[in-house]
Every structure is written in C-alpha cells, then in structure tokens.
Amino acid sequence: PVRVRILLREQITLPARSRPRGRGPRRPPRPGARRSRGACPAPTAALYLADVDTTGALTRALDPDPGQVWIVRPDAHVAAVVSGPDPDAVHTAVRTALGLAPDRPAPPTRHPQTTTTR
C-alpha cells in the first residue's frame, strides 16, 4: 500500500476514479490533465484511484462523480472540483489553486471605424 499523501507532494494532482478506457499507463491522461500542464510552471499528474486504492476506502471517501476533475495541491488540499472535463475551467482552477493570476483574455479585435459622408 502507498500513502496517498506521498503521491500528492510533488505536483498538482488531478484524481479520477479510474483510467479512461483505452488509456494505458504511458498514454496521456484525460483532457483536463493535459490542459493543466500548460497552466503553470508546477508539474501536474493524473492519479487514478483504481490504480492506488486497493481497499476502495479512498474512493468511497472522496466519492468523485464521473467526469469531475479534482485539483489537489501538493499540501493535499482539495483546491477545486470542476464539473466535467472543461479544459479551460481546469486550466483556470489550477492557476487559482497556486495563487497565480488567471490568464488574461485576448484583447478584443478592433474593427475599422466606418465613416459616413453627407
């Protein structure tokens, strides 16, 4: 058995119930985890509870809904729970969890002004 806290100490962790179908150990994690990697300089990793929770106790205690993306800081604090794998929401939640400013939205496109003549 592995203590979960040890697994959480080194990075922002995105726990999920189980590995998505067709994703082997070397394949990239779900879209939210991929998007979180570009959110900040801190490392991020997906943690599949089915891989580490041999008794099921942790999965029952956390009770994550299918599709939820949890963001857990290295101090083991659950900083956010994002409903659904919205990559932009995960990106923002990871930055917020680390106290970083949200990314600035792109400036609006300026349209040329039209003039009218009389």
Tab-separated table of C-alpha atoms in Angstrom:
chain	number	residue	atom	x	y	z
A	1	PRO	CA	0.000	0.000	0.000
A	2	VAL	CA	1.091	3.537	-0.781
A	3	ARG	CA	0.165	6.562	1.287
A	4	VAL	CA	-1.718	8.940	-0.959
A	5	ARG	CA	-0.115	11.974	0.658
A	6	ILE	CA	3.263	10.794	-0.646
A	7	LEU	CA	1.822	10.715	-4.166
A	8	LEU	CA	0.433	14.242	-3.795
A	9	ARG	CA	3.535	16.023	-2.500
A	10	GLU	CA	5.392	16.568	-5.745
A	11	GLN	CA	2.796	18.106	-8.055
A	12	ILE	CA	-0.698	19.357	-8.671
A	13	THR	CA	-2.716	16.137	-8.804
A	14	LEU	CA	-5.936	15.505	-10.691
A	15	PRO	CA	-7.579	12.426	-9.137
A	16	ALA	CA	-10.107	10.376	-11.075
A	17	ARG	CA	-11.990	7.172	-10.263
A	18	SER	CA	-10.364	5.105	-12.973
A	19	ARG	CA	-8.218	5.322	-16.052
A	20	PRO	CA	-10.285	6.180	-19.136
A	21	ARG	CA	-10.854	3.241	-21.467
A	22	GLY	CA	-8.084	2.754	-23.957
A	23	ARG	CA	-5.586	4.725	-21.881
A	24	GLY	CA	-2.621	2.651	-20.882
A	25	PRO	CA	-0.115	3.746	-18.273
A	26	ARG	CA	2.013	5.596	-20.831
A	27	ARG	CA	-0.806	7.364	-22.668
A	28	PRO	CA	-1.742	10.945	-21.816
A	29	PRO	CA	-4.372	11.424	-19.122
A	30	ARG	CA	-7.790	12.948	-19.697
A	31	PRO	CA	-8.124	16.354	-21.438
A	32	GLY	CA	-8.281	18.289	-18.165
A	33	ALA	CA	-4.915	16.938	-17.041
A	34	ARG	CA	-3.305	17.735	-20.391
A	35	ARG	CA	-4.640	21.305	-20.255
A	36	SER	CA	-3.447	21.749	-16.667
A	37	ARG	CA	0.160	21.139	-17.711
A	38	GLY	CA	0.283	24.463	-19.527
A	39	ALA	CA	-1.453	26.377	-16.731
A	40	CYS	CA	1.584	26.961	-14.545
A	41	PRO	CA	5.231	26.097	-14.008
A	42	ALA	CA	4.333	23.424	-11.414
A	43	PRO	CA	4.239	19.789	-12.541
A	44	THR	CA	0.837	18.120	-12.790
A	45	ALA	CA	-0.215	14.480	-12.852
A	46	ALA	CA	-3.368	12.404	-13.079
A	47	LEU	CA	-3.940	9.968	-10.220
A	48	TYR	CA	-6.303	7.124	-10.983
A	49	LEU	CA	-7.851	5.937	-7.722
A	50	ALA	CA	-8.464	2.464	-9.154
A	51	ASP	CA	-4.670	2.122	-9.544
A	52	VAL	CA	-3.746	3.077	-5.956
A	53	ASP	CA	-6.821	2.457	-3.784
A	54	THR	CA	-6.603	-1.277	-3.110
A	55	THR	CA	-9.344	-1.277	-0.445
A	56	GLY	CA	-11.742	1.208	-2.054
A	57	ALA	CA	-11.772	3.335	1.114
A	58	LEU	CA	-10.310	6.436	-0.539
A	59	THR	CA	-12.678	6.230	-3.495
A	60	ARG	CA	-15.660	5.924	-1.140
A	61	ALA	CA	-14.403	8.833	0.988
A	62	LEU	CA	-13.831	11.161	-1.961
A	63	ASP	CA	-16.821	9.883	-3.934
A	64	PRO	CA	-15.898	11.691	-7.169
A	65	ASP	CA	-18.678	11.927	-9.732
A	66	PRO	CA	-17.915	10.577	-13.200
A	67	GLY	CA	-16.456	13.351	-15.316
A	68	GLN	CA	-15.405	15.542	-12.400
A	69	VAL	CA	-11.877	16.884	-12.352
A	70	TRP	CA	-10.479	17.443	-8.866
A	71	ILE	CA	-7.483	19.714	-8.352
A	72	VAL	CA	-5.359	18.770	-5.325
A	73	ARG	CA	-2.403	20.932	-4.282
A	74	PRO	CA	0.890	19.406	-3.086
A	75	ASP	CA	-0.154	20.078	0.536
A	76	ALA	CA	-3.090	17.658	-0.081
A	77	HIS	CA	-5.703	20.429	-0.021
A	78	VAL	CA	-8.569	19.868	-2.468
A	79	ALA	CA	-8.414	23.276	-4.119
A	80	ALA	CA	-11.204	22.841	-6.663
A	81	VAL	CA	-13.647	20.431	-8.209
A	82	VAL	CA	-14.527	21.140	-11.827
A	83	SER	CA	-17.726	19.574	-13.130
A	84	GLY	CA	-16.975	17.946	-16.447
A	85	PRO	CA	-13.694	17.870	-18.331
A	86	ASP	CA	-13.758	21.505	-19.487
A	87	PRO	CA	-10.083	22.155	-20.332
A	88	ASP	CA	-10.351	25.926	-19.862
A	89	ALA	CA	-12.032	25.562	-16.459
A	90	VAL	CA	-9.313	23.114	-15.346
A	91	HIS	CA	-6.596	25.492	-16.577
A	92	THR	CA	-8.105	28.387	-14.594
A	93	ALA	CA	-8.656	26.254	-11.470
A	94	VAL	CA	-5.031	25.059	-11.450
A	95	ARG	CA	-3.721	28.620	-11.741
A	96	THR	CA	-6.085	29.792	-8.992
A	97	ALA	CA	-5.065	26.882	-6.724
A	98	LEU	CA	-1.478	28.082	-6.887
A	99	GLY	CA	-2.355	31.728	-6.325
A	100	LEU	CA	-1.478	32.692	-9.886
A	101	ALA	CA	-3.449	35.283	-11.774
A	102	PRO	CA	-5.881	33.893	-14.318
A	103	ASP	CA	-4.721	34.166	-17.882
A	104	ARG	CA	-5.727	37.414	-19.428
A	105	PRO	CA	-8.302	37.081	-22.156
A	106	ALA	CA	-7.200	38.071	-25.616
A	107	PRO	CA	-7.820	41.737	-26.316
A	108	PRO	CA	-10.916	42.390	-28.397
A	109	THR	CA	-10.391	42.662	-32.099
A	110	ARG	CA	-10.613	46.236	-33.260
A	111	HIS	CA	-12.858	46.765	-36.194
A	112	PRO	CA	-12.086	49.634	-38.528
A	113	GLN	CA	-14.394	52.508	-37.936
A	114	THR	CA	-16.763	53.309	-40.718
A	115	THR	CA	-17.371	56.856	-41.683
A	116	THR	CA	-20.335	58.283	-43.402
A	117	THR	CA	-20.316	61.210	-45.708
A	118	ARG	CA	-23.123	63.633	-46.216
